[in-house]
JSON list of C-alpha atoms in Angstrom, two decimals:
[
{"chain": "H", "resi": 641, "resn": "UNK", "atom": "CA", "xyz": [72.42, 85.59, 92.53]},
{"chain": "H", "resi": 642, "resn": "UNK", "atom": "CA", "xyz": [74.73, 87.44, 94.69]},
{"chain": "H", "resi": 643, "resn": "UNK", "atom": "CA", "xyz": [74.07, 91.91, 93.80]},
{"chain": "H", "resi": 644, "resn": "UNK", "atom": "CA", "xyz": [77.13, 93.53, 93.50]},
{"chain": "H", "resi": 645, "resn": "UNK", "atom": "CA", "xyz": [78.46, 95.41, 96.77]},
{"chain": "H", "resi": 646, "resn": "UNK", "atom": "CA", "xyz": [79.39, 99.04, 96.74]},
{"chain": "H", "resi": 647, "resn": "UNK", "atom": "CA", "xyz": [83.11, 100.63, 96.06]},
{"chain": "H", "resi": 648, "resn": "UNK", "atom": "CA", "xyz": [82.99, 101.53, 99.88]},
{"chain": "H", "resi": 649, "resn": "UNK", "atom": "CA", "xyz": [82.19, 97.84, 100.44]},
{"chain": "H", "resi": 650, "resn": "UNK", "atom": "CA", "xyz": [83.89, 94.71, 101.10]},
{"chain": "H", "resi": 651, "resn": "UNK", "atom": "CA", "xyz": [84.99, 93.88, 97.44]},
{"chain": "H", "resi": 652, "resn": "UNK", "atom": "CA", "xyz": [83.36, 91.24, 94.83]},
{"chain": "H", "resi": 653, "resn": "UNK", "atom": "CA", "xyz": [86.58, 90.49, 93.29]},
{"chain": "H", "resi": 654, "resn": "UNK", "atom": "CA", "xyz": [86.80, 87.40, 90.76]},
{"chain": "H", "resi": 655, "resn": "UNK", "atom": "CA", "xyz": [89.74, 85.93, 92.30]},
{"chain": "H", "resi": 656, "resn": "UNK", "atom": "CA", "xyz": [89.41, 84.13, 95.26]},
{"chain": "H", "resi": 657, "resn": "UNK", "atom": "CA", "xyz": [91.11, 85.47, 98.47]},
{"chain": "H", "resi": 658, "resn": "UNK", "atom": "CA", "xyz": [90.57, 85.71, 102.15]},
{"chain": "H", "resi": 659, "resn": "UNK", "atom": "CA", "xyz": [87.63, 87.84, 103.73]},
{"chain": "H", "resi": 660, "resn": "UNK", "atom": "CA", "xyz": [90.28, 89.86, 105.10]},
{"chain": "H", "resi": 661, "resn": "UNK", "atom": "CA", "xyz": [93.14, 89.58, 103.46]},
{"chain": "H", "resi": 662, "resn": "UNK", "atom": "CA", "xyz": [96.56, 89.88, 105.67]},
{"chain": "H", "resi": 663, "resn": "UNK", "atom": "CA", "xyz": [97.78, 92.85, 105.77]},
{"chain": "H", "resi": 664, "resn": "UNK", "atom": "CA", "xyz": [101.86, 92.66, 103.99]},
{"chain": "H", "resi": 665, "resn": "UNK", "atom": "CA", "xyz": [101.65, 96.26, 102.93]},
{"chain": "H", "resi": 666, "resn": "UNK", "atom": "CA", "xyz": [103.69, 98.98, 104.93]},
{"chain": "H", "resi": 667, "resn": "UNK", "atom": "CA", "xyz": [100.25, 100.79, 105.58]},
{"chain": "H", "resi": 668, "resn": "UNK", "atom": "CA", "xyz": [98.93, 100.64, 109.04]},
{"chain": "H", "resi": 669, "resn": "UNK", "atom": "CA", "xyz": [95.55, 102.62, 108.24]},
{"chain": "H", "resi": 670, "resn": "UNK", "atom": "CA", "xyz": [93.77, 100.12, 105.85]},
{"chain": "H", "resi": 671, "resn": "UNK", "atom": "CA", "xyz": [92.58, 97.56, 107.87]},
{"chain": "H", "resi": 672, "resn": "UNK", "atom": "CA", "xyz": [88.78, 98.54, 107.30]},
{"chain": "H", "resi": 673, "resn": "UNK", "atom": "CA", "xyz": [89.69, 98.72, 103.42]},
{"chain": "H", "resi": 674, "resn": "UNK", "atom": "CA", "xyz": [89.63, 95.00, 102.63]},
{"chain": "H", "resi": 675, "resn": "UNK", "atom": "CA", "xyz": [87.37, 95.56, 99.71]},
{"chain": "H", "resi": 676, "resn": "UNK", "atom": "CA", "xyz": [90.13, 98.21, 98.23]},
{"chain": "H", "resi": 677, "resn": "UNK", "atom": "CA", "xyz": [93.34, 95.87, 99.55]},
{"chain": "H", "resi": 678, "resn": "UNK", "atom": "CA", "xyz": [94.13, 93.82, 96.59]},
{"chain": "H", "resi": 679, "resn": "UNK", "atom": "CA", "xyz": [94.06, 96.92, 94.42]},
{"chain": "H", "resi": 680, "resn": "UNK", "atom": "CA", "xyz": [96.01, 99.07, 96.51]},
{"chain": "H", "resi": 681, "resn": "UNK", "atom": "CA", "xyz": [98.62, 95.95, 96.88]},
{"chain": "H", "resi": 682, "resn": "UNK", "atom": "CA", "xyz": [98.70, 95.60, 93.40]},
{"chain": "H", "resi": 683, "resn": "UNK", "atom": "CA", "xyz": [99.01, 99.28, 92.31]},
{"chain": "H", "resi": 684, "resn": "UNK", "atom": "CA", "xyz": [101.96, 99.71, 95.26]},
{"chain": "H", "resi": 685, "resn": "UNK", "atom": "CA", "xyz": [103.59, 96.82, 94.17]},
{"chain": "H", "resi": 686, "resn": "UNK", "atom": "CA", "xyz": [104.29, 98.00, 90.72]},
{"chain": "H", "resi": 687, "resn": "UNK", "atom": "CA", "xyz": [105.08, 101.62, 91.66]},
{"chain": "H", "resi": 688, "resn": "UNK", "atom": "CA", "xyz": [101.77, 103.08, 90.04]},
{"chain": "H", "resi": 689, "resn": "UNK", "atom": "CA", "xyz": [100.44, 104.53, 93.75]},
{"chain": "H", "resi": 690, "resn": "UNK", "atom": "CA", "xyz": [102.40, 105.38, 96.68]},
{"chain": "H", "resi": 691, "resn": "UNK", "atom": "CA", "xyz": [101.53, 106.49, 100.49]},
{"chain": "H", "resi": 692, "resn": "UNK", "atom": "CA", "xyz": [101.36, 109.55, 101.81]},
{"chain": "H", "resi": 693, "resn": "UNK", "atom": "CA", "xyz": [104.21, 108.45, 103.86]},
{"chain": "H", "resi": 694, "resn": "UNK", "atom": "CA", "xyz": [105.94, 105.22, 104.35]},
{"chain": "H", "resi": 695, "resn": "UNK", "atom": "CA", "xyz": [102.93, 103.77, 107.19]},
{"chain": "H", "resi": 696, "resn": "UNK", "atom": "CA", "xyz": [100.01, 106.07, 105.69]},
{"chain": "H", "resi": 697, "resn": "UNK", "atom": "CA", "xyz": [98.46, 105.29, 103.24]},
{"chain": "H", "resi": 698, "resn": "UNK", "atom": "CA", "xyz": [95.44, 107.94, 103.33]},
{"chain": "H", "resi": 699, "resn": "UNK", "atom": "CA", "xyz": [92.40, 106.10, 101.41]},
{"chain": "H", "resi": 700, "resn": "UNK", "atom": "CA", "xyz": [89.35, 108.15, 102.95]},
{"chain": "H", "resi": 701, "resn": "UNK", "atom": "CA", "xyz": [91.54, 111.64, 101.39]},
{"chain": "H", "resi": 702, "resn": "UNK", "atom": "CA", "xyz": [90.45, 112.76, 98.21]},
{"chain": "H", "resi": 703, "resn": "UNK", "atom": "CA", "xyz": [92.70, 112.29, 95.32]},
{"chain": "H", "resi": 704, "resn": "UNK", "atom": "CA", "xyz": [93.00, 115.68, 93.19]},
{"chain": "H", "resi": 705, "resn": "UNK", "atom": "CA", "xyz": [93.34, 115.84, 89.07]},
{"chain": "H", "resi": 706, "resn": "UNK", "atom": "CA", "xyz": [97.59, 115.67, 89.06]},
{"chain": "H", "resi": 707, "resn": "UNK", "atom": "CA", "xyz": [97.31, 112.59, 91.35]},
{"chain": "H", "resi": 708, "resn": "UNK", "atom": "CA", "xyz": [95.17, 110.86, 88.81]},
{"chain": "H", "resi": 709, "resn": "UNK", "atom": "CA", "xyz": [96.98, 111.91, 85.92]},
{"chain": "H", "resi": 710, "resn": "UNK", "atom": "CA", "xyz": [100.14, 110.09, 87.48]},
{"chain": "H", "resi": 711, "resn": "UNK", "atom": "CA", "xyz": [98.31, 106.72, 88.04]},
{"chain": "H", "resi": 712, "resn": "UNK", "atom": "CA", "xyz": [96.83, 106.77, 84.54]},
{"chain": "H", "resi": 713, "resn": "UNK", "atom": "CA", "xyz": [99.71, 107.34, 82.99]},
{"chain": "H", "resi": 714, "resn": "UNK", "atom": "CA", "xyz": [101.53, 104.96, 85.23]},
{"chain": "H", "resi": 715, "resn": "UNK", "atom": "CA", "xyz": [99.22, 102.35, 84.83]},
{"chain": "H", "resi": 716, "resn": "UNK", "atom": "CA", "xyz": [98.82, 102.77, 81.24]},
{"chain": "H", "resi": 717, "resn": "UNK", "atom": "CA", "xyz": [102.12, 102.67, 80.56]},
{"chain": "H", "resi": 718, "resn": "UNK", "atom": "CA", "xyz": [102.37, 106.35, 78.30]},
{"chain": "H", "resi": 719, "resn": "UNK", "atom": "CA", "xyz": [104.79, 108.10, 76.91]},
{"chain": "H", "resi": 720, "resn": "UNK", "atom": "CA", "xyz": [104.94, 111.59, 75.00]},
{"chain": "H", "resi": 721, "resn": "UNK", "atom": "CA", "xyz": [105.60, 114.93, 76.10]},
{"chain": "H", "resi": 722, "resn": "UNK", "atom": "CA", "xyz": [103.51, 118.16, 74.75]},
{"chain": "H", "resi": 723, "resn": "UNK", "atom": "CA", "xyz": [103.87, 121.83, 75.04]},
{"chain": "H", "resi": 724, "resn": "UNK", "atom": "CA", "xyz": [100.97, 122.65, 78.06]},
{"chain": "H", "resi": 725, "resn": "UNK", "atom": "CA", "xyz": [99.82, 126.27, 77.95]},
{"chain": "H", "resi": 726, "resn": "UNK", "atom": "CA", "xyz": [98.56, 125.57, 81.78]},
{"chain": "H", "resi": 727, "resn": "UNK", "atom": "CA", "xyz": [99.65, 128.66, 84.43]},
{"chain": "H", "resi": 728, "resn": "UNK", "atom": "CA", "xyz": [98.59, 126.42, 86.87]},
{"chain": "H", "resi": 729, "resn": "UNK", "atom": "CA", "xyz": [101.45, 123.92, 86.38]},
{"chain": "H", "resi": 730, "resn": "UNK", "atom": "CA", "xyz": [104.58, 125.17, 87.33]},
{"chain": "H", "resi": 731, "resn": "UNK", "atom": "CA", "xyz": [107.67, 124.24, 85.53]},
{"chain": "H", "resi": 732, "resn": "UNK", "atom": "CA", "xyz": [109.72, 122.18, 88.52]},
{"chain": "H", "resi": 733, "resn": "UNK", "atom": "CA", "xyz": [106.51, 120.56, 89.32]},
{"chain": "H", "resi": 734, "resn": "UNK", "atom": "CA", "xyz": [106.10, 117.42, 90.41]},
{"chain": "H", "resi": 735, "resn": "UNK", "atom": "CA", "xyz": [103.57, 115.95, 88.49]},
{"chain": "H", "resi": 736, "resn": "UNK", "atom": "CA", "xyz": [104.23, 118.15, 85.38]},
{"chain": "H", "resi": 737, "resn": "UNK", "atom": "CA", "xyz": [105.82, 115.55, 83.54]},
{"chain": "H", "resi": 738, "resn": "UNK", "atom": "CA", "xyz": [102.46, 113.11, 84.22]},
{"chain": "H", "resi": 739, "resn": "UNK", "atom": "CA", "xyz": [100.09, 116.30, 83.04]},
{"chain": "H", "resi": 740, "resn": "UNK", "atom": "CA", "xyz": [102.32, 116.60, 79.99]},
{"chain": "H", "resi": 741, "resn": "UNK", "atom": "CA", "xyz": [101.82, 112.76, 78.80]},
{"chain": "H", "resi": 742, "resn": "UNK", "atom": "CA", "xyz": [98.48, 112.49, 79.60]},
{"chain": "H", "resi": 743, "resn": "UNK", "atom": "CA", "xyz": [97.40, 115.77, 77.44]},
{"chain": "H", "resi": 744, "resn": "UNK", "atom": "CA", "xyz": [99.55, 114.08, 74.75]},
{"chain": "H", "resi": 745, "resn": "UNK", "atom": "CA", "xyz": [97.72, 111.03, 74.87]},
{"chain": "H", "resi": 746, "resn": "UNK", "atom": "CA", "xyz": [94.21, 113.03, 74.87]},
{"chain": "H", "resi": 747, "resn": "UNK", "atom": "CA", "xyz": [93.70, 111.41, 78.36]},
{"chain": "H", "resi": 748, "resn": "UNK", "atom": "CA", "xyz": [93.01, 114.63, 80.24]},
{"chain": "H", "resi": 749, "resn": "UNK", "atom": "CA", "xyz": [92.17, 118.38, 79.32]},
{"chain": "H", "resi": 750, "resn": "UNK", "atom": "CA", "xyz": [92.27, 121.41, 81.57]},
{"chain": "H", "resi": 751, "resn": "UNK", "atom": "CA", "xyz": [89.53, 123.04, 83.00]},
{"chain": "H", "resi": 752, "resn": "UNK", "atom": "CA", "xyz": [90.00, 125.88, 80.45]},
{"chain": "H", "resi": 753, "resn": "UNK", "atom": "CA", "xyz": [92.17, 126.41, 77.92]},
{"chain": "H", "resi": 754, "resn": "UNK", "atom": "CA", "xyz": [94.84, 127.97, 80.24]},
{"chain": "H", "resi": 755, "resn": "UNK", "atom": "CA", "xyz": [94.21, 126.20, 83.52]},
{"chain": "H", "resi": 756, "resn": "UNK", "atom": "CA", "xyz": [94.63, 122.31, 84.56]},
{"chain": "H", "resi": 757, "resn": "UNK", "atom": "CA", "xyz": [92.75, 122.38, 87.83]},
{"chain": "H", "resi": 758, "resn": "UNK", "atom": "CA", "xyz": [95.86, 121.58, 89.77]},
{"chain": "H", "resi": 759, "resn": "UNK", "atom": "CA", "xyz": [94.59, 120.77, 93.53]},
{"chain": "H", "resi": 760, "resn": "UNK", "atom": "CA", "xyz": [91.65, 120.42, 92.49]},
{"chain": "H", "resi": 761, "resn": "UNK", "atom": "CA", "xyz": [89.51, 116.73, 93.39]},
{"chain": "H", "resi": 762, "resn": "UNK", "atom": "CA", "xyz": [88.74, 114.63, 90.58]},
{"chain": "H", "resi": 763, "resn": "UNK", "atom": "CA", "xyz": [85.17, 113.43, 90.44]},
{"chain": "H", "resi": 764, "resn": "UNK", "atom": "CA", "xyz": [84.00, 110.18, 90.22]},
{"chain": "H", "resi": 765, "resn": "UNK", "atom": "CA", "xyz": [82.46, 110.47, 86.33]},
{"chain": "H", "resi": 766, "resn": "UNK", "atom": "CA", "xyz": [86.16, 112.55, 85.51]},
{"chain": "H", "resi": 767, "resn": "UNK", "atom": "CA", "xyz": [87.76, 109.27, 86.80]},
{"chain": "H", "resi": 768, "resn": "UNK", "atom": "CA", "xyz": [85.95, 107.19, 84.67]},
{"chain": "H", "resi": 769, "resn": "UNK", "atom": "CA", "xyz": [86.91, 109.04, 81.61]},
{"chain": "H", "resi": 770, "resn": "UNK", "atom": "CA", "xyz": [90.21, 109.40, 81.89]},
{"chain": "H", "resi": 771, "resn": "UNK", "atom": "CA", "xyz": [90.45, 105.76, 82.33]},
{"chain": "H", "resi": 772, "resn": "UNK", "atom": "CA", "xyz": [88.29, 105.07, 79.56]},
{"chain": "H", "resi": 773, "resn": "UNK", "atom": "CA", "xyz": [90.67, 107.34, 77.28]},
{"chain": "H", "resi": 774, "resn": "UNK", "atom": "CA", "xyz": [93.65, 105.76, 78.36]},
{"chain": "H", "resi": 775, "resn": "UNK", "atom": "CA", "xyz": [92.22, 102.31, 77.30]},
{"chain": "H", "resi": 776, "resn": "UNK", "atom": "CA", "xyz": [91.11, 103.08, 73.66]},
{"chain": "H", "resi": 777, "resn": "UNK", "atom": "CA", "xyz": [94.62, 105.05, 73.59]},
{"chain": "H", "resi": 778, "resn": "UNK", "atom": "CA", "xyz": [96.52, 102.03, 74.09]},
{"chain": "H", "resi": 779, "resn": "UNK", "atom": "CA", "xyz": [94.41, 99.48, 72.52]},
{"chain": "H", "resi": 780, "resn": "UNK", "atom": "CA", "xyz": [93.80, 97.66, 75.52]},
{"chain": "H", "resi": 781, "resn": "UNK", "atom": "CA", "xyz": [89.67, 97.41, 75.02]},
{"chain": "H", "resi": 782, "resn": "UNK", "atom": "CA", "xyz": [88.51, 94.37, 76.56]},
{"chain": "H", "resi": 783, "resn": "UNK", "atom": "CA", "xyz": [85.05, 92.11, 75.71]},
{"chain": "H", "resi": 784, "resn": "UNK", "atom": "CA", "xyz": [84.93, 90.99, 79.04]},
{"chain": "H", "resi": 785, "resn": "UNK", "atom": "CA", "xyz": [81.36, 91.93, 80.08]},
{"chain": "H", "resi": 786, "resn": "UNK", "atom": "CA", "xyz": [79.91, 90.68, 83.99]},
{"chain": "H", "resi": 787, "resn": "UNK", "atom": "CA", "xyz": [77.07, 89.10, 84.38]},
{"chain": "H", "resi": 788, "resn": "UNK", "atom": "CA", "xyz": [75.27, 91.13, 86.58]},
{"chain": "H", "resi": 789, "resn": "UNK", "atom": "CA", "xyz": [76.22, 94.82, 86.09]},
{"chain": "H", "resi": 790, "resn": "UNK", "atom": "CA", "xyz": [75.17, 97.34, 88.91]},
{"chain": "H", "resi": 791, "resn": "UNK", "atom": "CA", "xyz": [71.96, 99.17, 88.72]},
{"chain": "H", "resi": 792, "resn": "UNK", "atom": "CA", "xyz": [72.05, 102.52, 89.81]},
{"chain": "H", "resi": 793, "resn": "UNK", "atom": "CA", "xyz": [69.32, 104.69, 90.34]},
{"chain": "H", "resi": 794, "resn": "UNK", "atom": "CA", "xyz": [70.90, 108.22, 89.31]},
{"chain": "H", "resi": 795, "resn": "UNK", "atom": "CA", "xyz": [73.05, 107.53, 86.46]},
{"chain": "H", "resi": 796, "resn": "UNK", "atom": "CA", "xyz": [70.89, 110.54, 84.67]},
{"chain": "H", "resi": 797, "resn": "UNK", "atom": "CA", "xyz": [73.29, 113.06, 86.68]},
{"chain": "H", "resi": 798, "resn": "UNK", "atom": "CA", "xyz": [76.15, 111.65, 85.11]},
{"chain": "H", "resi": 799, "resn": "UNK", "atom": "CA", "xyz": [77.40, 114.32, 82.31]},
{"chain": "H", "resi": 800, "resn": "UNK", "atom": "CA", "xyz": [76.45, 113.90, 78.80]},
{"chain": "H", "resi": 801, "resn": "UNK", "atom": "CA", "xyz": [80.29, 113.37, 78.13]},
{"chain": "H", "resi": 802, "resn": "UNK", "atom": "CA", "xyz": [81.18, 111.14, 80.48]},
{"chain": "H", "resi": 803, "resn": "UNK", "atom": "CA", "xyz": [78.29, 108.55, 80.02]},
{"chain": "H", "resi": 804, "resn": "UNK", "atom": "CA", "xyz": [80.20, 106.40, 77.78]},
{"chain": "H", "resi": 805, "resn": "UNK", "atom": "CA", "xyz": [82.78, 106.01, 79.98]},
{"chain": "H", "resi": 806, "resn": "UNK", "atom": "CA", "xyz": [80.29, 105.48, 83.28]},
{"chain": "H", "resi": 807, "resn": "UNK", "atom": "CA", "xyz": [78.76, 102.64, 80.82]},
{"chain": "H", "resi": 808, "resn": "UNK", "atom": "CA", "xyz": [82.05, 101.02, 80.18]},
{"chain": "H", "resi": 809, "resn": "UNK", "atom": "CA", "xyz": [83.04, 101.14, 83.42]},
{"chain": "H", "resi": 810, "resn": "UNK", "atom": "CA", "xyz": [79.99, 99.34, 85.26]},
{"chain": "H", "resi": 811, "resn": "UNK", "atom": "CA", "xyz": [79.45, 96.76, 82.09]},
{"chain": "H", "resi": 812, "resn": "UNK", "atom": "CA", "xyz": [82.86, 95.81, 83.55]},
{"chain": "H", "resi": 813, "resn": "UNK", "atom": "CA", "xyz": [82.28, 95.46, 87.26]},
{"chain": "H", "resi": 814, "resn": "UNK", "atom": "CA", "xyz": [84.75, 98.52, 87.82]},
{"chain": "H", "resi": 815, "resn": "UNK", "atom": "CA", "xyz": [82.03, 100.18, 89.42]},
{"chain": "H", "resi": 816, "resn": "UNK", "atom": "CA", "xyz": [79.34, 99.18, 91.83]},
{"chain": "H", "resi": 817, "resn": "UNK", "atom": "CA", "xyz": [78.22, 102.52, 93.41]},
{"chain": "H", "resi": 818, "resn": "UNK", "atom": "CA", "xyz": [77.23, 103.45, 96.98]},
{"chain": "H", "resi": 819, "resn": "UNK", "atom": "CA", "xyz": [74.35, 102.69, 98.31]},
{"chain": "H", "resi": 820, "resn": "UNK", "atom": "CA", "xyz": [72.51, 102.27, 95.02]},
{"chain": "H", "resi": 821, "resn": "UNK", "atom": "CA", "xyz": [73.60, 105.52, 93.33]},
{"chain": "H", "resi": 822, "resn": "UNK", "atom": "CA", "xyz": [77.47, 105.83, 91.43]},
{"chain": "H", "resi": 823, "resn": "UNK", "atom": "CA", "xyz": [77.75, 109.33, 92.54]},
{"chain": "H", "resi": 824, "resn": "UNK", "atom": "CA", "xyz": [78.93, 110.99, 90.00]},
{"chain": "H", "resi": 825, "resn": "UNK", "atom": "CA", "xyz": [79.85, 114.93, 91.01]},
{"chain": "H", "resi": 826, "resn": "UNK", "atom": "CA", "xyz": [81.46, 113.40, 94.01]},
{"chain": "H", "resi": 827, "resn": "UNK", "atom": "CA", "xyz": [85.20, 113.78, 94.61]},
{"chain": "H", "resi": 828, "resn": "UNK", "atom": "CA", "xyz": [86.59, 110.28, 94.55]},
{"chain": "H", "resi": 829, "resn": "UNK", "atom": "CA", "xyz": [88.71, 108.94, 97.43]},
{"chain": "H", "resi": 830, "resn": "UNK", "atom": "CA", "xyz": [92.33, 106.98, 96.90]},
{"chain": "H", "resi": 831, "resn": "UNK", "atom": "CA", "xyz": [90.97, 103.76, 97.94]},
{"chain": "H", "resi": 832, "resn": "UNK", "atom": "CA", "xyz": [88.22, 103.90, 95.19]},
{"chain": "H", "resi": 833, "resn": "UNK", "atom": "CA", "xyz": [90.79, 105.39, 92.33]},
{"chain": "H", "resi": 834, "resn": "UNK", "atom": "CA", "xyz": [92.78, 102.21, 93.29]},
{"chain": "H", "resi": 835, "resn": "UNK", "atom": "CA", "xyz": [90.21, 100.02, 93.00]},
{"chain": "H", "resi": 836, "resn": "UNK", "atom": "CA", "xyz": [88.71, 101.28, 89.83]},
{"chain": "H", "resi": 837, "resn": "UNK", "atom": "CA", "xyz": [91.65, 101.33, 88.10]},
{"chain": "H", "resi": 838, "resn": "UNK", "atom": "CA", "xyz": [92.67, 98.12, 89.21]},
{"chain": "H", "resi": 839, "resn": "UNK", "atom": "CA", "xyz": [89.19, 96.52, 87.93]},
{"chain": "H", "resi": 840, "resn": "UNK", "atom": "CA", "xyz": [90.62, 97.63, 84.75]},
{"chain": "H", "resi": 841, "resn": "UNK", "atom": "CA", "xyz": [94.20, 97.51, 84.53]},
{"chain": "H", "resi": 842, "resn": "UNK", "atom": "CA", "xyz": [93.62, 94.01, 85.92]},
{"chain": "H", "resi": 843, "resn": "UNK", "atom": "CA", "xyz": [92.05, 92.34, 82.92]},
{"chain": "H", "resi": 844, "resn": "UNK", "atom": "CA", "xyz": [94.17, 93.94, 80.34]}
]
């Protein structure tokens, strides 16, 4: 039985492709990412995640709470608008509009009642709710359950709230931790927001 390899490993995906797959994206700094290269394809390709310029692609950077909002909602496909009380989210913003939908949709909270946490980096567990929020929003729960789910040895420093969604999210091969442990207070990096998401969004 082949164990399931780490988000900073080469990638256990179910469909079959190339060790290292070639490279047809614009991005000249993810050759080292072929565990994370169908997911950032995939997400580019339908205009969910961009670069950080046209050849950059940045997947060791961090990706902060605004980011995430916009890939949720982008992946998710939702709509609505709502009236944000946040000081920390200016009105000509960029990703105000993303913020706005996703508090509609009861994806995402602030950090307090009058502050999002703009600039600040999402955490690994934070990622995994949002996601998991954005599934049972849209109806898009699926049964499909892996066979061998990663075991990691400190998923009792995940937060009380987010444990449901950490569950959900390695029942479904979406995450495989690092080095044995998920990791949970850690700041996630593009590359593995793309290829969470994608482990999702994938078998919608």
């Amino acid at each position: 039985i082949t164990q399931p390899k780490p988000d900073t490993d080469k990638s256990k995906d179910d469909t079959k492709e190339p060790e290292t797959p070639e490279n047809k994206l614009p991005f000249t700094d993810i050759d080292n990412f072929e565990w994370a290269y169908t997911a950032i394809e995939h997400l580019y390709n339908n205009k969910i995640l961009n670069g950080k310029s046209e050849t950059l692609f940045a997947p060791n950077d961090n990706i902060t709470r605004e980011e995430f909002a916009k890939l949720v909602v982008s992946a998710f496909g939702l709509e609505g608008t709502s009236e944000l009380k946040f000081k920390d989210v200016s009105e000509d913003a960029w990703y105000r509009e993303y913020i706005e939908i996703a508090v509609a949709n009861g994806v995402v909270n602030g950090v307090s009642e009058d502050e999002f946490g703009v600039g600040r980096n999402i955490t690994r567990e934070d990622m995994a709710v949002m996601i998991l929020r954005a599934v049972n929003k849209t109806g898009t729960d699926t049964e499909i359950i892996i066979e061998n789910p990663a075991e990691l040895s400190d998923l009792e420093t995940v937060s009380e709230y987010a444990k449901e969604a950490v569950e959900f999210m390695i029942k479904r091969g979406a995450i495989n931790g690092i080095n044995g442990e998920f990791k949970p207070k850690a700041a996630a990096t593009r590359a593995q927001a793309a290829k969470i998401l994608y482990q999702i969004i994938k078998i919608r």
